[in-house]
CSV table of C-alpha atoms and ligand atoms in Angstrom, one decimal:
chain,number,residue,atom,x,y,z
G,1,UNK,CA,0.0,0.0,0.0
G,2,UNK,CA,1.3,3.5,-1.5
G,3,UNK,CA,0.1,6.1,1.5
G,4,UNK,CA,-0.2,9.6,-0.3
G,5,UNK,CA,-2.5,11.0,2.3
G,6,UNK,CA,-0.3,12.2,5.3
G,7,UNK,CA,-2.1,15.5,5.6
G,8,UNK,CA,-5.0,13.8,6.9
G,9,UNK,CA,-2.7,11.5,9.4
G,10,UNK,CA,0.8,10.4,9.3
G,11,UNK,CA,2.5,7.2,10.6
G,12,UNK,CA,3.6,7.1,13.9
G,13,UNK,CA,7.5,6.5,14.6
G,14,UNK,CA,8.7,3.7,15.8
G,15,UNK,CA,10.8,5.6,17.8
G,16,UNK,CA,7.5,7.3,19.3
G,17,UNK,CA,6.0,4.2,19.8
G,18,UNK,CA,9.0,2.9,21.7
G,19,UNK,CA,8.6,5.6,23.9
G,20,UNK,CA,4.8,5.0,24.7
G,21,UNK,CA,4.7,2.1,25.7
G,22,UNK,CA,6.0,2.1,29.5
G,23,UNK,CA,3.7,4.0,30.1
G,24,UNK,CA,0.3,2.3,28.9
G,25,UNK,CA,1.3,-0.7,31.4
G,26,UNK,CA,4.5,0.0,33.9
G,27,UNK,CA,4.5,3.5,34.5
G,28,UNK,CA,0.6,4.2,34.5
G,29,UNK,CA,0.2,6.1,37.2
G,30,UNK,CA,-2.0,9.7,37.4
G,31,UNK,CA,0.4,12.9,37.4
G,32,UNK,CA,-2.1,14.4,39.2
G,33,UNK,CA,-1.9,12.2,42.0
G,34,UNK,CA,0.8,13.0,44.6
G,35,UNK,CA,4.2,11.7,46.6
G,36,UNK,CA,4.3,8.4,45.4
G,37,UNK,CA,7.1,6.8,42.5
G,38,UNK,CA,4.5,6.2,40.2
G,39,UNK,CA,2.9,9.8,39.7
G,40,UNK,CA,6.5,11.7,39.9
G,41,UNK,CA,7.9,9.4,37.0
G,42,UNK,CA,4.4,10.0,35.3
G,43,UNK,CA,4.5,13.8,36.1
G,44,UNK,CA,8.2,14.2,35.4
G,45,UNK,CA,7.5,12.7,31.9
G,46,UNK,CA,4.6,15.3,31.2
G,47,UNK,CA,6.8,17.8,32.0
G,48,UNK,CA,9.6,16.9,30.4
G,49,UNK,CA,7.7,16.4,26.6
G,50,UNK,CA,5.9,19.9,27.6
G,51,UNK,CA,10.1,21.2,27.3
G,52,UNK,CA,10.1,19.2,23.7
G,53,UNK,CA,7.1,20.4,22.4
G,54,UNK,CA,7.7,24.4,23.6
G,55,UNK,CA,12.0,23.8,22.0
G,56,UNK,CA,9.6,22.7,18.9
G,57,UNK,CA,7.5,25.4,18.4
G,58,UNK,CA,10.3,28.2,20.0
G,59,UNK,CA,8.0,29.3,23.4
G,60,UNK,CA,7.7,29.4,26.8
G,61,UNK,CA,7.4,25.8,28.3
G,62,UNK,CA,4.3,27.0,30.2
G,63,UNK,CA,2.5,28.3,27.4
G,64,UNK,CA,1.9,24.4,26.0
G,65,UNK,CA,-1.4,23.4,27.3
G,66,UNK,CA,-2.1,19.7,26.3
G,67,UNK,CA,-5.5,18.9,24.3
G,68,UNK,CA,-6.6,15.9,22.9
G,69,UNK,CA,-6.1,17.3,19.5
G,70,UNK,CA,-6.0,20.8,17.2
G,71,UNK,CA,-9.8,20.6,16.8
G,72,UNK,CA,-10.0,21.1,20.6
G,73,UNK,CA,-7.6,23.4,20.7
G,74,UNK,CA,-9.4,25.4,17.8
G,75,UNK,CA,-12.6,25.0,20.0
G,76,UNK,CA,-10.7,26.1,23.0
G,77,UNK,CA,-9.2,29.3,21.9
G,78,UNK,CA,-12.0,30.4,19.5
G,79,UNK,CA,-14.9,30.2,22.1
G,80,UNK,CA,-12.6,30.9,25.3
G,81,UNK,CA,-11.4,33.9,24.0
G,82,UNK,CA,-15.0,35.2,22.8
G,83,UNK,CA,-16.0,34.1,26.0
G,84,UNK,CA,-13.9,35.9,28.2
G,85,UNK,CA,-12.9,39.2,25.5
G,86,UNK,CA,-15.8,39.9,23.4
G,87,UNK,CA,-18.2,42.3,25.3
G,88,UNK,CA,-21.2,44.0,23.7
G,89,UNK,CA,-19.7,44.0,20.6
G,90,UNK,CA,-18.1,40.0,20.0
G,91,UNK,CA,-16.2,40.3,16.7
G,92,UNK,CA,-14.4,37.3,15.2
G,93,UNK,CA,-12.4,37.0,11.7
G,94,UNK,CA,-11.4,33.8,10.1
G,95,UNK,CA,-10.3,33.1,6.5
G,96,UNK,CA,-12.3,31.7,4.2
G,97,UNK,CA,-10.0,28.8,3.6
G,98,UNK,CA,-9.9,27.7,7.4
G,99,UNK,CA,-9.7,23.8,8.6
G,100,UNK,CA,-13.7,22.5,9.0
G,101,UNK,CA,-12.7,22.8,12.8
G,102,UNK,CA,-12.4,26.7,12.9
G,103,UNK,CA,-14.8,27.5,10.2
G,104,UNK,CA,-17.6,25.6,12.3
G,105,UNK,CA,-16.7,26.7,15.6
G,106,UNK,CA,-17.0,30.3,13.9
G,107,UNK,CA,-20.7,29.2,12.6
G,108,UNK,CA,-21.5,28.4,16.2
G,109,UNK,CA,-20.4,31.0,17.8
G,110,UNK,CA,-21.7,33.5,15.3
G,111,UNK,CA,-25.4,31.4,15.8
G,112,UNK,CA,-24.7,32.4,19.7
G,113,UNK,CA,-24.7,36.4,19.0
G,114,UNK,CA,-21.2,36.7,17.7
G,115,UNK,CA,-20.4,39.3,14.4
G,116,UNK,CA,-18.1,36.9,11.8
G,117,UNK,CA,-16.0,38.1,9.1
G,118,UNK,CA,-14.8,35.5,6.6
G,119,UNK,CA,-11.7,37.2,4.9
G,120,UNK,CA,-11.6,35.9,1.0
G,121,UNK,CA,-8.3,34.1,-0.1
G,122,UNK,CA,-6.5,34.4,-3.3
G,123,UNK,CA,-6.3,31.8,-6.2
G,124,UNK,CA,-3.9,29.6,-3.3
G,125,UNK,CA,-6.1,30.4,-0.6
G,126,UNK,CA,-3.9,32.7,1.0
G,127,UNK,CA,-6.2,35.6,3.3
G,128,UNK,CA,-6.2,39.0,1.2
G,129,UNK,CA,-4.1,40.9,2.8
G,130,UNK,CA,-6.1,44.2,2.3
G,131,UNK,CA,-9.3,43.0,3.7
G,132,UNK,CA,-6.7,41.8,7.1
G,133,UNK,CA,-5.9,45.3,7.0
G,134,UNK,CA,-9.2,46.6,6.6
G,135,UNK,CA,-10.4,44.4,9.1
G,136,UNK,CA,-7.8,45.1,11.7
G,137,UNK,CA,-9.3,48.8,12.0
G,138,UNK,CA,-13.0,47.8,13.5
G,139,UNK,CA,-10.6,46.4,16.3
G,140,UNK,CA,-12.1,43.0,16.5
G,141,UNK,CA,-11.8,40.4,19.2
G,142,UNK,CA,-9.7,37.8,17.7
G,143,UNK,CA,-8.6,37.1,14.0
G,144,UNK,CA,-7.8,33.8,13.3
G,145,UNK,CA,-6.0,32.6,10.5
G,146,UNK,CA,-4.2,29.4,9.3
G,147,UNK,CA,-0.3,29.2,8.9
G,148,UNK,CA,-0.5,26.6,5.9
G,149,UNK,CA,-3.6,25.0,4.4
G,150,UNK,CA,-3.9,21.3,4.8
G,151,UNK,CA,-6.1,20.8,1.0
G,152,UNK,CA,-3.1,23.0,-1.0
G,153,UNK,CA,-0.5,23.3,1.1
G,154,UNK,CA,-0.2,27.3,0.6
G,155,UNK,CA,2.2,29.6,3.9
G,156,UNK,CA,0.0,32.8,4.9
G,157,UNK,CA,2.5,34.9,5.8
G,158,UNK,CA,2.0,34.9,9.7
G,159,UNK,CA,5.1,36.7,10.7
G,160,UNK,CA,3.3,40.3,9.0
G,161,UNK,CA,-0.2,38.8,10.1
G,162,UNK,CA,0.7,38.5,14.1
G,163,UNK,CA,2.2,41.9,13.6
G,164,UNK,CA,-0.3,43.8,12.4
G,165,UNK,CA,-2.7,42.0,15.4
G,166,UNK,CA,0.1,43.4,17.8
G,167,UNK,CA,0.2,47.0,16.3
G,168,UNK,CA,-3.7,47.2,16.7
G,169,UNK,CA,-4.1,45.2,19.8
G,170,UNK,CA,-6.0,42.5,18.3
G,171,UNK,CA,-5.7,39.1,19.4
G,172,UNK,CA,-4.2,36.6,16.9
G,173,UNK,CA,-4.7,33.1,16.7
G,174,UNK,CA,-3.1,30.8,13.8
G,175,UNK,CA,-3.8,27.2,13.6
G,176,UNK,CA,-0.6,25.5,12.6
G,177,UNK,CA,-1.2,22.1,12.1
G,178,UNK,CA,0.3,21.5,9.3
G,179,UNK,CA,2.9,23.5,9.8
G,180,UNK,CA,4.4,22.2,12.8
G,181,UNK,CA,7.1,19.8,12.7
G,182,UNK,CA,7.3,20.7,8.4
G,183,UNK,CA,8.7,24.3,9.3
G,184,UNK,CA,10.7,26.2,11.3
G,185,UNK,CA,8.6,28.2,13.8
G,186,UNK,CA,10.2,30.4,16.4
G,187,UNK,CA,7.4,31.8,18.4
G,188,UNK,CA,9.3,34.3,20.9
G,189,UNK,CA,10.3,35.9,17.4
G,190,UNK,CA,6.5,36.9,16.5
G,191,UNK,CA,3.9,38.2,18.2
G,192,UNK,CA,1.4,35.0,17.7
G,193,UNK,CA,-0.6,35.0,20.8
G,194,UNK,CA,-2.5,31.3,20.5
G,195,UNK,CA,-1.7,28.4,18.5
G,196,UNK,CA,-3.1,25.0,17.9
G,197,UNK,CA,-1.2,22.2,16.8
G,198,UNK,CA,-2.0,18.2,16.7
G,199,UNK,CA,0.8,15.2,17.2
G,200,UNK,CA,-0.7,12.8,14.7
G,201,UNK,CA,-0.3,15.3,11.8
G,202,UNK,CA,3.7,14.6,12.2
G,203,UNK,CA,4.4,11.3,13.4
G,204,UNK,CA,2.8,11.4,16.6
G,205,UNK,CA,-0.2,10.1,17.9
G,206,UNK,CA,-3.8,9.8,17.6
G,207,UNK,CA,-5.6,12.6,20.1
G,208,UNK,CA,-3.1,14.3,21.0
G,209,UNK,CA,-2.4,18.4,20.5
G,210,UNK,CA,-1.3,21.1,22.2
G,211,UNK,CA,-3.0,25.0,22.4
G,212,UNK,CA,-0.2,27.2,22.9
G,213,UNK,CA,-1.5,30.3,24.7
G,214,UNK,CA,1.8,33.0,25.4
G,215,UNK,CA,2.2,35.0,27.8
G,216,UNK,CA,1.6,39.3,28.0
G,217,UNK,CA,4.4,41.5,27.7
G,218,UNK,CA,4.9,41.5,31.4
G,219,UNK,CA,5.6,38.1,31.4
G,220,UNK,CA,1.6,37.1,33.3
G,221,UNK,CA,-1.0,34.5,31.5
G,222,UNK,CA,-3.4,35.3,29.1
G,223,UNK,CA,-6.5,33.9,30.5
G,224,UNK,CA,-9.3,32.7,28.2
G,225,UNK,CA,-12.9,30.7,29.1
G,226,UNK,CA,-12.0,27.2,29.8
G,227,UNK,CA,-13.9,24.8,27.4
G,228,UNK,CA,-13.4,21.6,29.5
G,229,UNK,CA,-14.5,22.3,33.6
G,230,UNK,CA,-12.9,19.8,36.2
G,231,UNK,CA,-10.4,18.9,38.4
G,232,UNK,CA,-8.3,21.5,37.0
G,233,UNK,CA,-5.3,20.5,35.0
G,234,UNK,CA,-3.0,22.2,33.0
G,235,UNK,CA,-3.0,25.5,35.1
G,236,UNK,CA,-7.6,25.5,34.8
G,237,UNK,CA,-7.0,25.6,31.1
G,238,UNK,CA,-8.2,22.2,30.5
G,239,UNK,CA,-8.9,19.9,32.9
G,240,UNK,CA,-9.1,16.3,32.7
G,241,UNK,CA,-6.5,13.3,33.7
G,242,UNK,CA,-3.6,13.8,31.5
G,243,UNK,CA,-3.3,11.2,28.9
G,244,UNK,CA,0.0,10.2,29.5
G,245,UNK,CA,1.8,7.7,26.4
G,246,UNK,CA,0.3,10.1,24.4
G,247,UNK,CA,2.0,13.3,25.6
G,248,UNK,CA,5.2,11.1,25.7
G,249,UNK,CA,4.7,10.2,22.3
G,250,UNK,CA,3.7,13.8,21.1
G,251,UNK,CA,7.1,14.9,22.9
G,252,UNK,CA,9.1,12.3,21.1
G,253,UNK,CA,7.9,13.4,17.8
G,254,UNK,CA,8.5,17.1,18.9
G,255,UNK,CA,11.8,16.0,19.8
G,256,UNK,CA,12.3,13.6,16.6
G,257,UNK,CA,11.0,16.9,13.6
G,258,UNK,CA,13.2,19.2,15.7
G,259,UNK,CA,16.3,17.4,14.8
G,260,UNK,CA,15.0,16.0,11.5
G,261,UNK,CA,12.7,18.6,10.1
G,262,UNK,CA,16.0,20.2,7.7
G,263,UNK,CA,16.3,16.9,6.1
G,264,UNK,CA,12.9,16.1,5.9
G,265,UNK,CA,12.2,19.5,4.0
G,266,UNK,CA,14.3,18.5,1.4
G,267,UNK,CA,13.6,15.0,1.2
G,268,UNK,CA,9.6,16.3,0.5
G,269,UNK,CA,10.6,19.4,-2.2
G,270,UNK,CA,12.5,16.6,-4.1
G,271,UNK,CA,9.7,14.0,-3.9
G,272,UNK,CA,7.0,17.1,-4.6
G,273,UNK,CA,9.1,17.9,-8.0
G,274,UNK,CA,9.8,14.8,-9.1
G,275,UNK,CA,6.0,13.7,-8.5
G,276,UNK,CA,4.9,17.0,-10.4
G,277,UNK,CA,7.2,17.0,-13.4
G,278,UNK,CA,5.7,12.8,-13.7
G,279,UNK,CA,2.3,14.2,-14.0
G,280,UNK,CA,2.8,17.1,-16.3
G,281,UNK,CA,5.2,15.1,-18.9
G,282,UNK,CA,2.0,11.9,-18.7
G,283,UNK,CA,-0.9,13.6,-18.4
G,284,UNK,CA,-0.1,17.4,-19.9
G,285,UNK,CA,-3.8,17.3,-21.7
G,286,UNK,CA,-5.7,17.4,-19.0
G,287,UNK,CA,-3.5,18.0,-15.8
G,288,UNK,CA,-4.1,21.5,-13.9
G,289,UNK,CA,-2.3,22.0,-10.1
G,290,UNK,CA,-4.5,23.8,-7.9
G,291,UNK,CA,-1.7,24.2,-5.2
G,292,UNK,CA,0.9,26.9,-5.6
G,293,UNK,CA,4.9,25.9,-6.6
G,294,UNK,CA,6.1,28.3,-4.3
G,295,UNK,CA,5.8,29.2,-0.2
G,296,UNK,CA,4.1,26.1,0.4
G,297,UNK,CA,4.5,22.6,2.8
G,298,UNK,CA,6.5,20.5,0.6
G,299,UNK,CA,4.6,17.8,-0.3
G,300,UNK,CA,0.9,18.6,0.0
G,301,UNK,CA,0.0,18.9,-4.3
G,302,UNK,CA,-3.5,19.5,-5.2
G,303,UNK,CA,-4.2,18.4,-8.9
G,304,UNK,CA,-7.2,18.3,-10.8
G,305,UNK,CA,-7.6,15.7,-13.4
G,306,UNK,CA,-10.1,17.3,-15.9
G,307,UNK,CA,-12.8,15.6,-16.6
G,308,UNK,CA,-11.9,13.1,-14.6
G,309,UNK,CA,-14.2,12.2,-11.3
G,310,UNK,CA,-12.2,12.2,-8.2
G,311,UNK,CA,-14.6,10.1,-6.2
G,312,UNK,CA,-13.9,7.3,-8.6
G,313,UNK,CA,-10.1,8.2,-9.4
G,314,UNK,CA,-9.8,7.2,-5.7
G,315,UNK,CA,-11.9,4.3,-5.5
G,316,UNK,CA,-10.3,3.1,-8.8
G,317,UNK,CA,-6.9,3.3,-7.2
G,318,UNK,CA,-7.8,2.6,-3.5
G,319,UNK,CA,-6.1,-1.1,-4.0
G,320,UNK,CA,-2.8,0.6,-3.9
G,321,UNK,CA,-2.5,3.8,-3.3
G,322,UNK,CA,-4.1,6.0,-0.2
G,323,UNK,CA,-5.1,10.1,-2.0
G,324,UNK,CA,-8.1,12.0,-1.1
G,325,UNK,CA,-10.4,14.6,-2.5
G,326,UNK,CA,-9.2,17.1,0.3
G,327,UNK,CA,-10.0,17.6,4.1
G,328,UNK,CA,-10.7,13.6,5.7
G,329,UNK,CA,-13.5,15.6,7.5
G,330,UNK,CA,-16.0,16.8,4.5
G,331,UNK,CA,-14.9,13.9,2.1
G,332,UNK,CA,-18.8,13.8,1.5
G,333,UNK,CA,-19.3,17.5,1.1
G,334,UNK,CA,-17.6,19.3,-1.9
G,335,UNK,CA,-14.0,20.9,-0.7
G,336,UNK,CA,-15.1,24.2,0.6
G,337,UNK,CA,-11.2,25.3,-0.2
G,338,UNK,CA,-11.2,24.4,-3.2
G,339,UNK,CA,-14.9,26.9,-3.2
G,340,UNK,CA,-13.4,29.6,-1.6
G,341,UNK,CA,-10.2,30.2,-4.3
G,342,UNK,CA,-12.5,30.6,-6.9
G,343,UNK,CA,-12.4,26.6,-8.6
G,344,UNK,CA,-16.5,26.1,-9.8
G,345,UNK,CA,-17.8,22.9,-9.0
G,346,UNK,CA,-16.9,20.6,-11.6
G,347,UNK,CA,-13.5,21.6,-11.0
G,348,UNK,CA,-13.8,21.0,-7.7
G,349,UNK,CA,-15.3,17.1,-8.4
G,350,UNK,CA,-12.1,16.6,-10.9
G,351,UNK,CA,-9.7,17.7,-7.7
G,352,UNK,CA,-7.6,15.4,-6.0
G,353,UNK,CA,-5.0,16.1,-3.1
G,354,UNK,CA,-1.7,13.8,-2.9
G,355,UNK,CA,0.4,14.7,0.1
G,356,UNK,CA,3.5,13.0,0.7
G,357,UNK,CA,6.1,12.0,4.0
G,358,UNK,CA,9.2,12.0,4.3
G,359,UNK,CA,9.0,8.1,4.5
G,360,UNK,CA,7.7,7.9,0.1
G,361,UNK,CA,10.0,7.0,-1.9
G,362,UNK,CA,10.6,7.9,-5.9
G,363,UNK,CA,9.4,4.3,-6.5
G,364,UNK,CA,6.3,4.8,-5.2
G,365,UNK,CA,5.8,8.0,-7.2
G,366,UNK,CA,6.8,6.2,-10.3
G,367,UNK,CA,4.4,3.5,-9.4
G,368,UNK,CA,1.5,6.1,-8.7
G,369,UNK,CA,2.3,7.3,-12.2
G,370,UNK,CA,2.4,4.4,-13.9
G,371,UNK,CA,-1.1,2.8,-11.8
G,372,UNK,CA,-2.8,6.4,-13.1
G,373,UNK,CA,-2.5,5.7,-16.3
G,374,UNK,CA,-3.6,2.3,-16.2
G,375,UNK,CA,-0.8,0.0,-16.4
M,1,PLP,C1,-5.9,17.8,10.9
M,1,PLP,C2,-6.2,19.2,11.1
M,1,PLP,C3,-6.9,19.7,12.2
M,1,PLP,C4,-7.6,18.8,13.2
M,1,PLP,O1,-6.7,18.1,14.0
M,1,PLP,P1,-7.1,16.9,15.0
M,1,PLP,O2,-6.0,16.8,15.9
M,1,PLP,O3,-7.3,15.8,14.1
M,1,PLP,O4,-8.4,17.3,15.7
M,1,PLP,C5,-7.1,21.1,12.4
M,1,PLP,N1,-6.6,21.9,11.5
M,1,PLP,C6,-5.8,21.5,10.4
M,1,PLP,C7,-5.3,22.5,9.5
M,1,PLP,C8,-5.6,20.2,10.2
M,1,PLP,O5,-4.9,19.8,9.2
């Protein structure tokens, strides 16, 4: 089995794995609980993958609140900071291209009383810059805006982004999911103010994330609404018994695309051009790439097949090789992405996203290739 769909979920390192595993049977004891062996070692490991996740990411070790995923941590920061900052006048802005997760959590709240802006995107489904700007000056509550897109892969540029949020005194969000671990992100060198990230999206596991929420200036917690009431873990932020193995696990694989990511980088721009140049020289009549060439993830390639339905182009190759139509979450809903940079519907239907690891190999390109065209 060729597995082309590691935006939707990667493969867990063995290394990670390794890593777990004392801790699902010899070390299972609560970090919550107190004085005895078997909470300190359980504790001491929490703490010590909070350290590897926060070197990941470049922030303060007590910013990383552990969630069971980036969809709670969207949740989390999207309602908690409405919640707790949005007064008479609650005023969120989102992109248009946003993850399912932050594009319904804006529906809800906006259904509970809240004003929504959806920013448009350009032909990658980048956020126009100019209706940011625009935006910025009604001082809303919180923008929130994606640092890459997990359908085409495109980089909003987040350093200018958080800025301008600081400059006005807006609150900034960014959910970086599938960003982390792909790119180099030094936090305490811009001004984002929450994050969301998820383990399994770079060789982690399963329900497992992180909401990074920084500190102020002074150096003093942001608060924001808990979502998740309880016996008040992770500093009231989220409470809940901390799932151990999988916070060990997440840490390993912070640890593991800290040291690796350079390579890895290069490994997937490689694989990206050699897969794209494949295409275009078989299939140049009726190939178009939705996803940009340039300030991208390496590896995530959007590619519509014209005429060609992508339901059944994934069915028909489903033996072998793992491709989607887009987000694992709407697969039965047409790409709202794929809406919102301009593609009509048809195009849309003939859309298919391939997004590569580290771990694919040229081989399995050429066999991809070679499948499509029905040999
Ligand atoms: C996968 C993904 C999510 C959801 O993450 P989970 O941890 O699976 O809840 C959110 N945002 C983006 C951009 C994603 O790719």
């Amino acid at each position: 089995m060729i597995y082309f769909d590691n935006s939707a979920t990667t493969k867990i390192d063995r290394r990670v794995v390794d890593v777990m595993l004392p801790y699902l049977y010899e070390s299972f004891g609560n970090p919550s609980s107190k004085y005895y062996s078997l909470a300190t070692t359980a504790k001491n490991a929490v703490e010590e993958a909070r350290e590897q996740i926060s070197l990941l990411l470049g922030c303060e070790v007590d910013e990383v609140i552990f969630t069971a995923g980036a969809t709670e941590s969207n949740n989390m920061i999207i309602k908690g900071v409405m919640e707790l900052y949005g007064g008479d006048n609650p005023h969120l802005v989102i992109g248009k291209a946003e993850h399912s997760s932050v594009l319904e959590t804006a529906k809800y709240v906006e259904s509970q009383g809240v004003k929504v802006t959806y920013l448009n995107v350009d032909r990658y489904g980048r956020v126009n810059l100019e209706e940011f700007n625009d935006c910025l000056s009604l001082s809303p509550t919180l923008i929130s805006i994606q640092w890459g897109n997990n359908e085409l892969g495109s980089i909003n540029d987040i350093e200018y982004i958080s800025r301008r949020c600081e400059e006005e005194k807006v609150f900034f969000h960014t959910d970086a999911t599938q960003v982390v671990g792909k790119i180099k992100i030094s936090l305490n060198e811009i001004p984002v103010k929450f994050l969301s990230c998820s383990a399994h999206k770079f060789h982690g596991p399963k329900g497992i994330g992180a909401a990074i929420i920084r500190k102020d200036t002074l150096g003093i917690r942001t608060k924001i609404a808990p979502l998740i009431h309880g016996g008040g873990q992770e500093n009231e932020y989220r409470s809940g018994t901390h799932s151990v193995h999988n916070i060990v696990g997440f840490g390993k694989a912070a640890e593991i695309a800290l040291s690796e990511q350079p390579d890895a980088a290069d490994i997937l721009e490689q694989l990206e051009k050699n897969l794209k140049s494949k295409l275009v020289s078989m299939f140049s009549e009726v190939i178009h790439f939705n996803s940009d060439d340039h300030n991208k993830i390496p590896g995530i390639v959007n590619i519509q097949f014209k005429g060609i339905n992508n339901e059944l182009l994934i069915k028909k190759v489903s033996d072998r090789v793992a491709i989607s139509t887009g987000s694992a979450c709407s697969s039965s809903k047409p790409s709202h992405v794929l809406q919102s940079i301009g593609l009509p519907l048809n195009e849309v239907r003939n859309s298919v996203r391939v997004s590569l690891s580290k771990e694919n190999t040229i081989e399995e390109i050429d066999e991809f290739c070679s499948f499509l065209s029905g040999k």
